[in-house]
XYZ file of C-alpha atoms in Angstrom:
458
model
C -38.289 60.543 7.028
C -38.584 57.904 10.170
C -41.576 58.489 12.551
C -41.784 56.832 15.832
C -45.039 56.109 17.654
C -44.774 55.746 21.489
C -47.239 53.784 23.963
C -49.656 57.118 24.848
C -51.265 57.343 28.161
C -54.366 55.143 27.598
C -56.423 56.819 30.579
C -56.391 57.079 34.168
C -52.366 57.386 34.435
C -51.762 53.659 33.840
C -48.100 53.045 33.385
C -48.244 50.352 31.138
C -49.615 47.925 28.397
C -49.451 44.729 26.949
C -49.025 43.829 23.671
C -51.917 41.485 22.566
C -51.308 41.420 18.915
C -50.402 43.108 16.013
C -52.380 43.893 13.305
C -49.501 44.967 11.071
C -46.285 44.088 9.948
C -43.042 45.625 8.778
C -43.353 46.616 5.413
C -47.165 47.027 5.692
C -48.416 50.373 4.048
C -51.002 51.840 6.874
C -53.383 54.748 6.697
C -54.080 57.533 9.072
C -56.102 56.230 12.148
C -56.127 52.499 10.766
C -55.760 49.614 13.706
C -52.365 49.158 14.440
C -52.485 46.674 17.559
C -54.678 45.572 20.366
C -53.251 45.970 23.860
C -54.441 45.275 26.868
C -54.003 47.480 29.894
C -54.868 46.978 33.801
C -58.406 47.721 32.784
C -59.473 47.113 29.136
C -58.126 45.650 25.816
C -57.783 48.834 23.476
C -57.078 49.366 19.741
C -54.454 51.475 18.649
C -54.910 53.955 15.989
C -52.251 54.912 13.589
C -51.305 58.622 13.817
C -49.438 58.357 10.387
C -50.181 57.344 6.744
C -46.585 55.547 5.893
C -45.079 52.127 5.820
C -44.197 50.034 8.866
C -40.535 49.587 9.119
C -40.145 48.420 12.750
C -42.266 46.694 15.601
C -40.567 47.414 18.807
C -42.411 44.659 20.919
C -43.417 41.560 20.290
C -47.322 39.968 21.274
C -47.352 39.096 24.962
C -44.643 41.983 25.803
C -45.372 44.488 28.390
C -44.169 48.149 27.054
C -44.297 51.030 29.297
C -46.183 54.419 28.377
C -43.667 56.828 26.783
C -41.424 53.683 25.172
C -41.271 53.305 21.464
C -44.064 50.776 19.957
C -43.711 50.972 16.182
C -41.920 53.081 13.578
C -42.999 54.149 10.561
C -41.390 55.600 6.891
C -43.408 58.775 6.602
C -43.324 60.514 2.896
C -42.733 63.727 4.647
C -44.271 66.131 7.259
C -47.906 65.436 8.041
C -49.580 68.623 9.773
C -52.650 66.131 10.675
C -50.318 64.023 12.399
C -49.370 64.953 15.963
C -45.466 66.061 16.400
C -43.541 63.444 17.868
C -40.531 64.384 20.538
C -38.006 61.561 20.171
C -35.883 63.401 22.917
C -35.666 62.255 26.237
C -39.340 63.255 27.291
C -40.854 60.680 26.296
C -44.352 61.775 27.978
C -44.164 64.514 25.412
C -43.846 61.975 22.594
C -47.526 61.925 21.325
C -50.928 63.179 22.540
C -53.123 60.830 24.543
C -55.008 58.593 22.130
C -58.373 57.956 24.163
C -59.944 59.957 21.690
C -58.870 57.095 19.128
C -55.929 58.710 16.523
C -55.139 62.054 14.944
C -57.695 64.092 12.996
C -57.539 63.391 9.134
C -56.476 66.231 6.987
C -59.567 65.613 4.674
C -62.737 65.504 5.338
C -63.143 62.176 3.911
C -62.865 58.944 6.012
C -59.339 56.800 5.207
C -60.784 53.775 3.534
C -59.736 50.542 5.579
C -56.934 48.661 3.482
C -57.523 45.364 2.476
C -54.760 43.270 3.688
C -53.086 40.293 2.071
C -53.978 36.882 3.305
C -53.301 34.300 0.934
C -54.741 31.237 1.705
C -51.726 29.182 0.779
C -49.638 26.672 2.605
C -46.780 29.473 3.209
C -49.157 32.022 4.765
C -51.916 30.000 6.380
C -51.258 27.828 9.852
C -49.383 24.720 8.456
C -50.468 22.464 11.364
C -53.898 23.250 10.797
C -53.569 22.469 6.945
C -52.177 19.535 7.634
C -54.709 18.293 9.949
C -57.572 18.908 7.544
C -58.835 17.335 4.551
C -57.785 18.337 1.135
C -61.458 19.811 0.775
C -61.357 21.908 4.016
C -59.127 24.766 2.568
C -60.286 26.198 -0.384
C -58.002 26.452 -3.562
C -54.439 25.961 -1.372
C -52.456 27.411 -4.430
C -54.754 30.805 -5.486
C -53.672 34.025 -3.444
C -56.758 36.012 -2.540
C -56.728 39.653 -0.842
C -59.371 39.958 2.104
C -59.617 42.459 4.421
C -58.335 41.181 7.920
C -60.908 38.955 9.509
C -63.505 40.920 11.704
C -64.042 39.559 15.189
C -63.568 40.348 18.965
C -60.762 39.988 21.109
C -61.786 36.841 23.263
C -62.830 35.235 19.690
C -59.184 35.724 18.307
C -57.823 34.719 21.148
C -59.688 31.389 21.757
C -58.881 30.976 17.844
C -55.302 31.635 19.063
C -55.468 28.774 21.684
C -56.967 26.458 19.227
C -54.506 27.219 16.300
C -56.884 28.373 14.233
C -56.133 30.668 11.370
C -59.203 33.489 11.412
C -58.341 33.628 7.560
C -59.620 30.330 6.951
C -62.858 30.443 9.088
C -63.664 34.010 6.972
C -63.474 32.130 3.820
C -66.039 29.669 4.991
C -69.060 32.286 6.249
C -70.597 34.867 4.914
C -69.338 38.643 4.960
C -69.853 39.021 9.218
C -67.935 39.196 11.949
C -66.847 35.871 13.200
C -68.181 34.113 16.364
C -66.815 31.797 18.532
C -69.161 29.329 17.414
C -67.717 29.940 13.692
C -64.528 29.086 15.461
C -65.673 25.935 17.241
C -67.501 24.510 14.290
C -64.279 24.992 11.770
C -62.070 23.631 14.784
C -64.352 20.498 14.945
C -64.136 20.014 11.487
C -60.655 20.102 10.681
C -59.735 18.115 13.714
C -58.046 20.988 15.840
C -57.479 20.351 19.461
C -59.794 21.512 22.053
C -57.911 20.996 25.249
C -57.824 24.696 26.284
C -61.882 24.694 26.625
C -61.087 22.022 29.535
C -58.961 23.683 31.324
C -59.288 26.112 34.538
C -60.809 29.404 33.518
C -58.017 30.929 34.997
C -55.804 28.856 32.249
C -57.934 29.469 29.723
C -57.815 33.286 30.175
C -53.853 33.127 29.454
C -52.216 32.015 26.439
C -48.651 31.351 27.760
C -49.018 29.332 31.021
C -46.281 27.604 31.694
C -46.549 23.907 32.752
C -43.388 22.623 35.129
C -42.936 19.711 37.243
C -42.177 20.184 40.843
C -39.500 17.622 42.529
C -41.070 15.717 45.835
C -39.286 14.114 48.315
C -39.683 10.821 46.814
C -38.399 11.961 43.470
C -41.870 11.666 41.821
C -42.277 15.003 40.015
C -46.211 16.444 40.157
C -47.473 18.739 37.726
C -48.019 22.600 38.331
C -49.037 25.301 35.922
C -47.692 28.876 36.208
C -49.485 31.834 35.090
C -47.779 35.223 34.588
C -49.685 37.859 36.809
C -50.710 40.716 34.775
C -53.175 42.640 32.931
C -56.523 43.142 35.054
C -55.660 40.169 37.457
C -52.577 42.048 38.507
C -54.448 45.220 38.794
C -57.384 43.853 40.452
C -54.962 42.184 43.057
C -53.045 45.202 43.698
C -56.596 47.503 44.228
C -57.985 44.928 46.619
C -54.410 44.959 48.802
C -54.854 48.652 48.692
C -58.460 48.622 49.837
C -58.468 45.883 52.400
C -55.475 47.523 54.304
C -56.141 51.135 53.810
C -59.829 51.223 54.760
C -61.535 49.660 57.668
C -63.918 47.319 56.275
C -67.379 46.626 58.141
C -69.880 44.001 56.819
C -73.360 43.627 57.783
C -75.902 41.237 56.846
C -79.777 40.998 56.349
C -81.681 38.219 55.308
C -85.224 39.618 53.664
C -88.326 38.097 52.108
C -88.209 39.291 48.491
C -91.500 37.648 47.380
C -93.232 40.822 46.534
C -90.539 41.643 44.632
C -90.551 38.770 42.437
C -94.209 38.981 41.883
C -94.024 42.508 40.714
C -91.371 41.192 38.659
C -93.459 38.297 37.214
C -96.408 40.946 36.508
C -93.819 43.273 34.640
C -93.129 40.239 32.247
C -96.753 39.920 31.406
C -97.209 43.427 30.819
C -97.625 44.275 26.931
C -96.390 47.656 27.506
C -92.909 45.999 28.273
C -92.784 43.863 25.549
C -89.227 42.713 24.675
C -87.777 43.780 28.131
C -86.266 41.853 30.310
C -86.472 43.006 33.806
C -84.681 41.132 36.434
C -83.867 41.185 39.814
C -80.563 43.024 39.793
C -82.168 45.780 37.904
C -84.742 46.364 40.562
C -81.859 46.430 43.295
C -79.900 48.827 41.343
C -82.570 50.932 41.530
C -83.447 50.521 45.212
C -80.046 51.353 45.871
C -79.951 54.481 44.225
C -83.390 55.402 46.061
C -81.363 54.458 49.407
C -78.386 56.353 48.924
C -79.822 59.766 48.555
C -81.120 58.774 52.273
C -77.764 58.044 53.452
C -75.118 59.982 51.712
C -71.924 58.799 53.731
C -72.509 55.619 51.603
C -72.107 57.674 48.183
C -68.994 59.206 49.109
C -65.141 58.814 48.978
C -62.442 59.426 52.000
C -59.566 61.919 50.327
C -56.788 61.153 52.561
C -54.613 63.526 50.484
C -56.584 66.753 50.809
C -57.967 65.524 54.198
C -61.721 65.929 52.932
C -64.476 63.512 52.944
C -66.076 63.814 49.147
C -69.783 63.809 48.973
C -71.608 62.940 45.219
C -74.701 64.479 44.361
C -74.952 61.948 41.547
C -74.499 57.758 41.329
C -72.179 56.169 39.050
C -73.161 52.484 39.996
C -70.565 50.033 39.645
C -71.622 46.482 38.759
C -69.026 43.797 39.315
C -68.227 41.638 36.398
C -66.291 38.245 36.426
C -64.598 38.071 32.811
C -62.164 35.481 31.173
C -59.706 38.471 31.843
C -60.537 38.630 35.488
C -62.800 40.853 37.710
C -63.763 44.086 36.559
C -66.560 46.788 37.499
C -67.495 49.017 34.916
C -70.003 52.067 35.909
C -73.538 52.936 35.055
C -73.282 56.771 34.948
C -75.669 58.839 36.658
C -77.697 55.766 37.283
C -79.988 57.531 39.909
C -81.642 59.466 36.791
C -82.264 56.220 35.049
C -86.042 54.753 34.955
C -86.095 50.649 35.652
C -86.333 49.992 32.220
C -83.556 52.061 31.581
C -81.344 50.602 34.112
C -82.376 47.267 32.933
C -81.266 47.859 29.154
C -77.851 49.431 30.661
C -77.200 46.513 32.753
C -77.748 44.185 29.471
C -75.378 46.473 27.528
C -72.930 46.388 30.556
C -72.666 42.568 30.354
C -72.537 42.332 26.800
C -69.948 44.818 26.430
C -67.808 42.864 29.047
C -68.425 39.415 27.909
C -66.783 40.690 24.475
C -63.694 42.213 26.359
C -64.974 45.791 24.890
C -65.261 47.645 28.050
C -62.903 50.730 27.554
C -61.224 52.468 30.314
C -63.355 55.219 30.486
C -66.131 52.758 31.689
C -64.253 51.162 34.369
C -62.952 54.408 36.143
C -64.579 56.408 38.820
C -67.723 54.705 40.635
C -69.369 55.954 43.412
C -71.026 52.687 45.079
C -70.748 49.124 43.468
C -73.094 46.100 43.619
C -72.031 42.778 43.608
C -73.908 39.746 42.194
C -72.704 37.017 44.019
C -76.382 35.095 43.630
C -75.728 34.032 39.849
C -73.100 31.562 41.196
C -76.018 30.523 43.870
C -73.614 31.997 46.660
C -76.070 33.246 49.512
C -73.557 35.720 51.082
C -70.487 37.046 51.524
C -67.925 40.209 52.708
C -67.295 41.759 49.598
C -64.277 43.927 49.510
C -64.773 47.948 48.558
C -63.143 49.053 45.490
C -60.737 51.809 45.850
C -62.224 55.332 46.611
C -65.809 53.901 47.347
C -67.236 53.697 50.988
C -70.012 50.956 50.043
C -70.459 47.934 48.274
C -73.561 45.489 48.427
C -73.408 41.894 47.647
C -76.783 40.292 46.770
C -77.097 36.543 46.983
C -79.400 34.162 45.395
C -83.004 34.067 45.884
C -84.041 31.064 47.551
C -87.625 29.448 47.982
C -87.774 28.609 51.726
C -90.216 28.090 54.751
C -90.623 31.652 56.516
C -92.920 33.246 58.941
C -95.391 35.087 57.167
C -98.436 36.727 58.943
C -98.095 34.604 61.798
C -97.563 31.117 60.058
C -94.868 29.297 58.073
C -94.954 29.573 54.594
C -92.858 29.070 51.281
C -91.452 32.464 50.264
C -88.907 33.857 48.051
C -85.591 34.807 50.514
C -82.447 36.525 49.821
C -79.536 37.535 51.954
C -77.901 41.189 51.469
C -74.194 41.797 52.504
C -73.196 45.288 52.799
C -69.625 46.214 53.318
C -68.609 50.065 54.389
C -65.738 52.264 55.114
C -65.957 52.947 59.041
C -64.366 55.852 58.568
C -66.843 57.405 56.506
C -69.925 55.525 57.584
C -71.070 54.578 61.195
C -72.933 51.373 61.846
C -76.063 52.991 62.203
C -75.606 54.405 59.122
C -75.083 51.241 57.325
C -77.616 49.401 58.655
C -80.080 51.772 57.980
C -79.063 51.897 54.453
C -79.654 48.259 54.325
C -82.799 48.417 56.162
C -83.901 50.633 53.524
C -82.773 48.664 50.747
C -84.410 45.443 52.432
C -87.911 47.371 53.106
C -88.411 48.127 49.651
C -87.593 44.901 48.163
C -89.853 43.360 50.846
C -92.835 45.783 49.339
C -91.937 47.753 46.507
C -94.503 50.365 47.388
C -92.603 51.456 49.949
C -90.612 53.561 47.493
C -93.068 55.606 47.191
C -92.253 57.147 50.292
C -88.548 57.969 49.760
C -88.016 61.813 48.703
């Protein structure tokens, strides 16, 4: 029988997703829960598992194409009814076509884990990237006439995208390294050796993040064209733009600034780095600020709240899901640290490190991006002192943290060189009065100026 798999709701009611790449092709035999494709929603790159065991008969979308939730994605030839696979409704109700696959696939009928199928990846001139093969020296590609059966090369989505921009076949890279995950360094080393182009790395970060940017020539009055690059607006960039416009025109933003002497905090961090009990734990200023923010929110609950227009209510949260703005190749994302108020300083430091590594690898899940009650944006990492951050939709406050600079400052009646930082707080004036916003900012600044004041917070 032919079974059709439709694009499921990948969480948060997202209406569509873009096919980043297919990991199967028509004629391939697939196992239950085997990864079929990588798709990019407005929030994250997600791997889609197969709800069937069978043979792929048709791919209903090309890589780079945007597919609506509920639309046909892939068809299988299934031997018969599989009670372990979800029932498909091929009628006019696409929303009932299959269950939400956020939980990553149907449960297998047997207790054994389905084996990962080795994919045929013959290293021949017919199957490998011909442009790379022609450019490579004869000893660059192992045995061009011998076909080998290997697993699909293991790598992360950003590495696969980087390899695609350079025209590198990851099968060829995998043949030259040990049995491990392929890194960006491996791809670059191979590209340098075979002479593949590296022009993509020299481009603007926005252009690097998009593989299908179109160069065009715009005519001018004197008849001489000037080069432009047009980049489709989609994925995270599209979602971020819509969210920021919605936030800017629905919530009345107010931004207040405060410059504070953080020398005592920097001294504290220096002592913590030298503490043998904390060996191996790199606690930075952002972890301290995250901890101080959680303490200050307990004293100003209006900044840890949401304006529910539809219900006509103000919702106060008794927990802090702390959003941390992260700049990635795909655009700005704000993953959350759940229940941050319950974490110690060292736990927050570890959570921040894990969050950053996951975001850079493009592995942040939709669930990690959902919700959030208050956010921090570390603009200081770019050398910026202050700004007016826009509220993430559904939140009433966001704190921008500026760069720490050593500069002349009044200290105990004299001028001395001190570590100074500017804090920028934006808040929703429907929920937060100016006095409450100023009190929160002063609480944060007081603890950064003298960390011992945290002992006074109830």
